CSV table of C-alpha atoms and ligand atoms in Angstrom, one decimal:
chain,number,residue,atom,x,y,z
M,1,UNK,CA,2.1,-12.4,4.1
M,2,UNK,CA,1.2,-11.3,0.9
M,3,UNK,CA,2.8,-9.4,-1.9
M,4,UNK,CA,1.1,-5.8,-0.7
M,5,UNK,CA,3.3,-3.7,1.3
M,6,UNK,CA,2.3,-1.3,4.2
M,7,UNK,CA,4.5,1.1,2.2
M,8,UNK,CA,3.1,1.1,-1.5
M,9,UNK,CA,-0.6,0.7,-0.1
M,10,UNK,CA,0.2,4.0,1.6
M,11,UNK,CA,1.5,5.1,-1.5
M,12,UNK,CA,-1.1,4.6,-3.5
M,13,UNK,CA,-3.8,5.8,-1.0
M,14,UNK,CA,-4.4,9.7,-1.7
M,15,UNK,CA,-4.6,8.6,-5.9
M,16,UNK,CA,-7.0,6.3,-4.8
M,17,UNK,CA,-8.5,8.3,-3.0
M,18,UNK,CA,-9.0,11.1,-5.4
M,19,UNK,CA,-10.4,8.5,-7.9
M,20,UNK,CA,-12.7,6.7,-6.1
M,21,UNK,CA,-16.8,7.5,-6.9
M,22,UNK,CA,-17.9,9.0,-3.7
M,23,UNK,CA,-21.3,9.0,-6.0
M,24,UNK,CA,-21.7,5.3,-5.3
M,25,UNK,CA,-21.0,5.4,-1.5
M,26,UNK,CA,-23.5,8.2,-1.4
M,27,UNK,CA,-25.9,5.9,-3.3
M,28,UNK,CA,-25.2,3.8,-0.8
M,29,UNK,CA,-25.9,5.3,2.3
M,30,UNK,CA,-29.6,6.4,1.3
M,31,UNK,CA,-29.8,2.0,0.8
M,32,UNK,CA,-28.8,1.7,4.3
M,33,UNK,CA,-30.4,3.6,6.3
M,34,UNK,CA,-30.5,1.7,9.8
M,35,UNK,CA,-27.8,2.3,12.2
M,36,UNK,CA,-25.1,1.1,13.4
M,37,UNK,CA,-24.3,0.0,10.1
M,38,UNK,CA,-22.5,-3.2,10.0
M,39,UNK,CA,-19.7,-3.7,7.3
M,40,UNK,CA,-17.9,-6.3,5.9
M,41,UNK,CA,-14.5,-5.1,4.4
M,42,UNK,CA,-12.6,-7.6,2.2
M,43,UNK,CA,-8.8,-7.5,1.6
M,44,UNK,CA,-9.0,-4.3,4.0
M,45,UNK,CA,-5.1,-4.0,3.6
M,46,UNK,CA,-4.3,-1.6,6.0
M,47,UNK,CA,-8.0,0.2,6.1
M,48,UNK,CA,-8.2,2.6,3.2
M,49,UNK,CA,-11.6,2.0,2.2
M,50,UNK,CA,-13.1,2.6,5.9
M,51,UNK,CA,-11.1,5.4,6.3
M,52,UNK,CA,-12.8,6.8,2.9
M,53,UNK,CA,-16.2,5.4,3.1
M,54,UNK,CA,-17.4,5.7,6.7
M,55,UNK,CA,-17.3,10.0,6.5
M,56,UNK,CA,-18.9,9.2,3.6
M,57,UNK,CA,-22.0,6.8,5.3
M,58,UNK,CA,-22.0,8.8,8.1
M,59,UNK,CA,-23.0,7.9,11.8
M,60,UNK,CA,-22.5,4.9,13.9
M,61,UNK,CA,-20.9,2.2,12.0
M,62,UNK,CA,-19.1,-1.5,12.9
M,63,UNK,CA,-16.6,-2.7,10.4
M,64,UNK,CA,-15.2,-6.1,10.3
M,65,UNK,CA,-11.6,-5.5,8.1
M,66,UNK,CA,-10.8,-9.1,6.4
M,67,UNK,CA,-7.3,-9.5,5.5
M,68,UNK,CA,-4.4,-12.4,5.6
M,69,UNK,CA,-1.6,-10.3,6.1
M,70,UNK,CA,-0.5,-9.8,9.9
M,71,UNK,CA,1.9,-7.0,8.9
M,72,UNK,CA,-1.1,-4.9,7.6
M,73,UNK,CA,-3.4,-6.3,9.6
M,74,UNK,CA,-1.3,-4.7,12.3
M,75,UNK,CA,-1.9,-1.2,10.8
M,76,UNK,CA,-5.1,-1.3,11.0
M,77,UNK,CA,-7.7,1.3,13.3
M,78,UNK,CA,-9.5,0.1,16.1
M,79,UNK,CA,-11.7,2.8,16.5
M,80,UNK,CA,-12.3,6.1,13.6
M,81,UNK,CA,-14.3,8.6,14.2
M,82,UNK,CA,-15.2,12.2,13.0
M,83,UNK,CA,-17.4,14.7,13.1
M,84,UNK,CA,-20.7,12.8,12.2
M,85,UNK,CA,-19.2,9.1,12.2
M,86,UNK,CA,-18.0,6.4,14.4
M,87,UNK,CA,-16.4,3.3,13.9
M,88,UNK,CA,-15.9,0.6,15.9
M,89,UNK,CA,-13.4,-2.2,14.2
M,90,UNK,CA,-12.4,-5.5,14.6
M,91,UNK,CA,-9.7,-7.0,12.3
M,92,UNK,CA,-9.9,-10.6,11.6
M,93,UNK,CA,-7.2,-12.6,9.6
M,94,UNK,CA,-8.7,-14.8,7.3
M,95,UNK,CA,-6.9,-16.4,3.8
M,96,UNK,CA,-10.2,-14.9,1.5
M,97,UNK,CA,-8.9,-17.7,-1.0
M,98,UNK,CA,-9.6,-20.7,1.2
M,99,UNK,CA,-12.2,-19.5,4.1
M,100,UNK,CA,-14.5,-17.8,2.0
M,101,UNK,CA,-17.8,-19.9,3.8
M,102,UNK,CA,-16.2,-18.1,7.2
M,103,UNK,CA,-16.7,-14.6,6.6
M,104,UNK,CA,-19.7,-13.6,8.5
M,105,UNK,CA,-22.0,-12.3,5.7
M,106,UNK,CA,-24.9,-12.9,7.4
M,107,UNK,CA,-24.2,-10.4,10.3
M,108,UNK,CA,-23.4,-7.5,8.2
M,109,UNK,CA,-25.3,-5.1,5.7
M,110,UNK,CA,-22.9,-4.2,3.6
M,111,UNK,CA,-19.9,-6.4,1.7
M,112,UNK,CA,-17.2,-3.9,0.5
M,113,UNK,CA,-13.7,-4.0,-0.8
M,114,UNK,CA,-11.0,-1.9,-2.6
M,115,UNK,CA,-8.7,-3.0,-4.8
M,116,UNK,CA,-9.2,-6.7,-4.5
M,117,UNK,CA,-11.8,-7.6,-7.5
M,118,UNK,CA,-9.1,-8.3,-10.1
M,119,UNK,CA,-7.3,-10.3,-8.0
M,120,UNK,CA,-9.9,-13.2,-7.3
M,121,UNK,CA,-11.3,-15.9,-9.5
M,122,UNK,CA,-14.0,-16.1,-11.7
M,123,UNK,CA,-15.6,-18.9,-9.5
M,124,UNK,CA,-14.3,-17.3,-6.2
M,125,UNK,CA,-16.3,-14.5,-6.8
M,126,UNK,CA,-19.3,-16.1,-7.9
M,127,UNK,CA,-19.3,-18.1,-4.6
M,128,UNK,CA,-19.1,-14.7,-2.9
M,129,UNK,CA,-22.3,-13.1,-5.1
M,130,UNK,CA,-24.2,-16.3,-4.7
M,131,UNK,CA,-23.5,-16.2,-0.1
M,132,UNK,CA,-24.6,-12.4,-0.8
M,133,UNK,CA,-27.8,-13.2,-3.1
M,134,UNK,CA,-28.7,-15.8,-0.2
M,135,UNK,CA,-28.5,-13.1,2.2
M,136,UNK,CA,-29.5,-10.1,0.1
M,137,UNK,CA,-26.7,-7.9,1.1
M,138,UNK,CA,-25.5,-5.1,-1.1
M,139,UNK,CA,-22.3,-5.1,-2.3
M,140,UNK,CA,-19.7,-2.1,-3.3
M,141,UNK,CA,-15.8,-3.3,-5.2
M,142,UNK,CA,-14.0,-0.4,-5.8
M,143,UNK,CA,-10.6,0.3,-8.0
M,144,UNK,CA,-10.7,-2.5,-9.9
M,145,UNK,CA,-8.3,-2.1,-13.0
M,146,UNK,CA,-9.7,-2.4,-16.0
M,147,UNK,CA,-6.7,-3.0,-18.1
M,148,UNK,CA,-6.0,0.9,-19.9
M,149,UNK,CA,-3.2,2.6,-19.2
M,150,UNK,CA,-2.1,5.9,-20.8
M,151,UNK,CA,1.5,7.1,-20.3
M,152,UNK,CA,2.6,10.6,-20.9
M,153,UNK,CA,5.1,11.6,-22.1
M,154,UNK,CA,4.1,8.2,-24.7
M,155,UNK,CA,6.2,5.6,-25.4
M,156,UNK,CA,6.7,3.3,-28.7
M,157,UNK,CA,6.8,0.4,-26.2
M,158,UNK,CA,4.3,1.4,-23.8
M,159,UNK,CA,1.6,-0.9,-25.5
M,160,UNK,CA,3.7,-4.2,-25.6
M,161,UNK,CA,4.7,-3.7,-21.7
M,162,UNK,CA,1.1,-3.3,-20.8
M,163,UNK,CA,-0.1,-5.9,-22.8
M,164,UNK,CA,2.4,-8.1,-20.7
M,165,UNK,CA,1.0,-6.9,-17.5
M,166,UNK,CA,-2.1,-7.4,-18.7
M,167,UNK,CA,-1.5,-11.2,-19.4
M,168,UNK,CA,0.5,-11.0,-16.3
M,169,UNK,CA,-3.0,-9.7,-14.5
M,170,UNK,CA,-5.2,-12.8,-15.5
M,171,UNK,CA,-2.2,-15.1,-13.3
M,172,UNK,CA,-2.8,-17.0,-10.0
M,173,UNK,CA,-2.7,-14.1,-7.6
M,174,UNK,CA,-4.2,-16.9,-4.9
M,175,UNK,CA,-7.5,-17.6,-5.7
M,176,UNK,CA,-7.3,-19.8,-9.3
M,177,UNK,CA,-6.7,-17.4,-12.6
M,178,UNK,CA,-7.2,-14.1,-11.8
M,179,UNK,CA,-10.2,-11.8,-13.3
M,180,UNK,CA,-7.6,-9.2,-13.8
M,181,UNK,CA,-9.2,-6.5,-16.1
M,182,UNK,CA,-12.4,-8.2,-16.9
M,183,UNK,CA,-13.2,-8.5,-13.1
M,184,UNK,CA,-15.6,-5.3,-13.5
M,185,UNK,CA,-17.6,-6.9,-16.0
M,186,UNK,CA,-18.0,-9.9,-14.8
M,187,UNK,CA,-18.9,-8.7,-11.3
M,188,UNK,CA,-21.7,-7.1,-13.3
M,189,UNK,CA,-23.2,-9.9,-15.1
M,190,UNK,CA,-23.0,-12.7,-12.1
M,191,UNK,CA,-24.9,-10.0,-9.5
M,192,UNK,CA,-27.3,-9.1,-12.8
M,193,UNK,CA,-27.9,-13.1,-13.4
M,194,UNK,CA,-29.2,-13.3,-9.7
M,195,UNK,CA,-31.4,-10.6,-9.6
M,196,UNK,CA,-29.2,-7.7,-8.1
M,197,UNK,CA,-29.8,-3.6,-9.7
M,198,UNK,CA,-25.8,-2.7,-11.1
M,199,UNK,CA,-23.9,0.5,-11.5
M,200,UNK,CA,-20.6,1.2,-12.7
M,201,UNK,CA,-18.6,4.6,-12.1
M,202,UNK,CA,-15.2,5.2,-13.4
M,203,UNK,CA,-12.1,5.5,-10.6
M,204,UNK,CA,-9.1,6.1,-13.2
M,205,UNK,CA,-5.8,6.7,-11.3
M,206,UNK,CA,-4.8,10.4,-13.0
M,207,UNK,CA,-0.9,10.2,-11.2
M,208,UNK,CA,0.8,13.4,-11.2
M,209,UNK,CA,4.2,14.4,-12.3
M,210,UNK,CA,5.2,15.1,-8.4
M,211,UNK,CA,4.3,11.9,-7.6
M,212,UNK,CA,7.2,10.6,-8.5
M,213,UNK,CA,7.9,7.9,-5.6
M,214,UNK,CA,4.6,6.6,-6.7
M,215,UNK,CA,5.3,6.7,-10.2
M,216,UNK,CA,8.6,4.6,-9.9
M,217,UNK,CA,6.8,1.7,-7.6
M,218,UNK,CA,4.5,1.3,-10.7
M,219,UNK,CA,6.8,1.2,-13.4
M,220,UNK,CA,9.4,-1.5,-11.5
M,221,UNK,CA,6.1,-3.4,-10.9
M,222,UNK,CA,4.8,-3.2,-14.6
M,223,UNK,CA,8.4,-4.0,-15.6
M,224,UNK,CA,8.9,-7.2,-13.2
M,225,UNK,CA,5.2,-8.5,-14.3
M,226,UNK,CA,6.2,-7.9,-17.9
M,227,UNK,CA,10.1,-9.8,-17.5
M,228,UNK,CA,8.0,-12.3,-15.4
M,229,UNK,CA,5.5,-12.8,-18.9
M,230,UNK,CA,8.8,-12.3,-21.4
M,231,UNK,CA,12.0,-12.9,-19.8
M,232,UNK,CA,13.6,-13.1,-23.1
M,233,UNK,CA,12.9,-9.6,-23.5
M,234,UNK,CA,14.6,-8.3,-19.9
M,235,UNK,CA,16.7,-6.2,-22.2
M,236,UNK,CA,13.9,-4.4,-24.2
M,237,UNK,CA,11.7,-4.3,-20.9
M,238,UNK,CA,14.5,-2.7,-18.9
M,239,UNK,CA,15.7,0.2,-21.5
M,240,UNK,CA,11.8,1.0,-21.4
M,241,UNK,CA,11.3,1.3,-17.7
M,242,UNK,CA,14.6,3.8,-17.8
M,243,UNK,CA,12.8,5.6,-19.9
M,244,UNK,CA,10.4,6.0,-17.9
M,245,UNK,CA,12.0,6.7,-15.0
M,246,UNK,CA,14.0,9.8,-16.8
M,247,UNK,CA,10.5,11.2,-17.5
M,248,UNK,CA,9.6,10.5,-14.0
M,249,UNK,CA,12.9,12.5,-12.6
M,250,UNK,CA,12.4,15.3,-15.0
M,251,UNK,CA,9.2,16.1,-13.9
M,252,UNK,CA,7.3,15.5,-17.4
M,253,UNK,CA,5.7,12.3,-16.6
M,254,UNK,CA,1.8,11.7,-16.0
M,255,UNK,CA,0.3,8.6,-15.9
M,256,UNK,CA,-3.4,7.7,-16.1
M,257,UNK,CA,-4.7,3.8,-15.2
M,258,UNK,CA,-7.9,2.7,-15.8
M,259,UNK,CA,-10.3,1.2,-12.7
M,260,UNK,CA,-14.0,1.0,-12.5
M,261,UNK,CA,-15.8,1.4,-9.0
M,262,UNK,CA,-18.9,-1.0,-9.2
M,263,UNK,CA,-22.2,-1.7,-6.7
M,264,UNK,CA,-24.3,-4.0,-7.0
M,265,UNK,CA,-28.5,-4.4,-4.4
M,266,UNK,CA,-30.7,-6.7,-4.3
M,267,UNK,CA,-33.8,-5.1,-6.2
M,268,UNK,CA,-35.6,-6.3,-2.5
M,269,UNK,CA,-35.5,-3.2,0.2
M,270,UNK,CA,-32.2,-3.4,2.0
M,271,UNK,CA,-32.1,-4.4,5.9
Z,1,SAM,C1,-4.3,-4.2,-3.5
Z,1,SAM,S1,-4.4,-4.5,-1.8
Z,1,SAM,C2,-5.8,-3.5,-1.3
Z,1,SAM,C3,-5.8,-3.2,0.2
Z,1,SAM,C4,-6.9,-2.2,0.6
Z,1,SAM,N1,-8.2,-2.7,0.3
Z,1,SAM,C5,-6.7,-0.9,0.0
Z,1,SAM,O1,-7.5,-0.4,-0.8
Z,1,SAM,O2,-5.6,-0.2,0.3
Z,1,SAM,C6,-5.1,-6.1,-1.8
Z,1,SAM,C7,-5.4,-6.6,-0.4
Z,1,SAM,O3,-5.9,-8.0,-0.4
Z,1,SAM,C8,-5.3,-8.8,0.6
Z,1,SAM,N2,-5.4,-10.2,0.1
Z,1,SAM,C9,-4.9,-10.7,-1.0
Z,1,SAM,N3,-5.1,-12.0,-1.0
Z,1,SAM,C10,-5.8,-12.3,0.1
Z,1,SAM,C11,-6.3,-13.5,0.6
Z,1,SAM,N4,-6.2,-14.7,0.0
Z,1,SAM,N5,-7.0,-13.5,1.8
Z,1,SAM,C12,-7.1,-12.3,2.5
Z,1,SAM,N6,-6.6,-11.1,2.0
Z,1,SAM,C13,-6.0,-11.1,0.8
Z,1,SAM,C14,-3.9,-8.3,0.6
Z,1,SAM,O4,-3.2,-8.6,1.8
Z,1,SAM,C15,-4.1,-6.8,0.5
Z,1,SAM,O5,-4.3,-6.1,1.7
């Protein structure tokens, strides 16, 4: 199992979905022209980003959602289909960390993911860019945090906490030390070193005061990753997320977190 509940992925879906770059998938889709369009998904959690992307790419599609977690792996569709799309899926359960030579690359057009860049290594994902190189597969990482946060109503201690989750970010998360909010970056310069075209679009979370259950799930995280980085300061850390969460219950809170959507082709036509 890992640490991402079914409940705060769905959550967390309509702000991610509101801040994703549907510019890039559009970019995208006039790449990959050839259907059925076969997709690699990475960390597919319960299948947010095929249930965002494939309306997007439009028309006959087969995704192949990566994740280690039977509990969300559980959740996820075996068929999607719309207006002028449709899916077929097949789930596989794979530990990304350790089976990374596994994951069928080479049968897919596409390698996607959402929300998983800041969680992997610097080497882990320079494996993955070198397999994709190799194979000259295009690549799309969206709603990576990029380490800004902006709290409103602000805080005096609102900088120190997030500098604690940020520390907290660059931790072991599974895959070696973490990328955390450089992983945009770095994505950028490995894919440019071997030759791939790069873009960048912003995907800031803008979380509104009535999303208040969504608001509190962040603010106990931030708060554990911070004890977790000073636990000498529980006390501070604790009188800071109540804060908070009066804000939250009064309606007056907004909070805005910085993530970067990124893509990344070989400058060679796509399949
Ligand atoms: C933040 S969640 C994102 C889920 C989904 N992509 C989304 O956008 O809702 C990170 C996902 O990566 C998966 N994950 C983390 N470490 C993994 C590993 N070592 N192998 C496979 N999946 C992993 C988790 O189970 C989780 O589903």
């Amino acid at each position: 199992m890992s640490g991402f509940s079914p409940d705060w992925l769905e959550l967390r879906e309509p702000c991610d979905t509101r801040a994703r770059s549907e510019e890039l998938v559009i970019a995208l889709r006039s790449l990959l022209v050839s259907r059925p369009l076969r997709v690699l998904d990475l960390g597919a959690g319960t299948g947010a980003n095929i249930r965002y992307m494939a309306p997007l790419l439009g028309g006959e599609q087969r995704w192949c959602l990566v994740d280690n977690d039977p509990r969300l792996i559980e959740r996820q569709p075996a068929i999607l289909e719309g207006a002028h799309f449709q899916c077929e899926v097949i789930s596989q359960q794979l530990d990304l960390a350790t089976d990374l030579s596994s994951l069928p690359i080479s049968q897919c057009q596409l390698v996607t993911a959402s929300a998983l860049l800041d969680l992997v290594s610097a080497d882990w994902l320079a494996s993955l860019a070198s397999r994709c190189a190799a194979l000259s597969v295009p690549v799309l990482f969206s709603l990576s945090y990029d380490g800004r946060v902006q709290c409103l109503p602000d805080d005096p201690d609102d900088e120190w906490v997030i500098g604690l989750v940020n520390r907290h970010q660059r931790g072991d998360k599974g895959f070696g030390p973490a990328l955390g909010p450089d992983a945009t970056r770095y994505a950028c310069e490995v894919f440019a070193a071997l030759g791939f075209q790069t873009r960048i679009a912003p995907s800031d979370w803008l979380i509104e005061s009535e999303e208040r259950a969504f608001q509190r799930e962040l603010i106990a995280g931030w708060s554990g990753a911070a004890r977790e980085m000073a636990p000498s300061e529980a006390a501070r850390i604790e009188r800071w997320s109540g804060r908070r969460d009066a804000d939250i219950a009064s309606g007056s809170s907004r909070i805005r977190v910085g993530h970067q959507d990124f893509m990344a082709w070989p400058t060679a036509p796509c399949e």
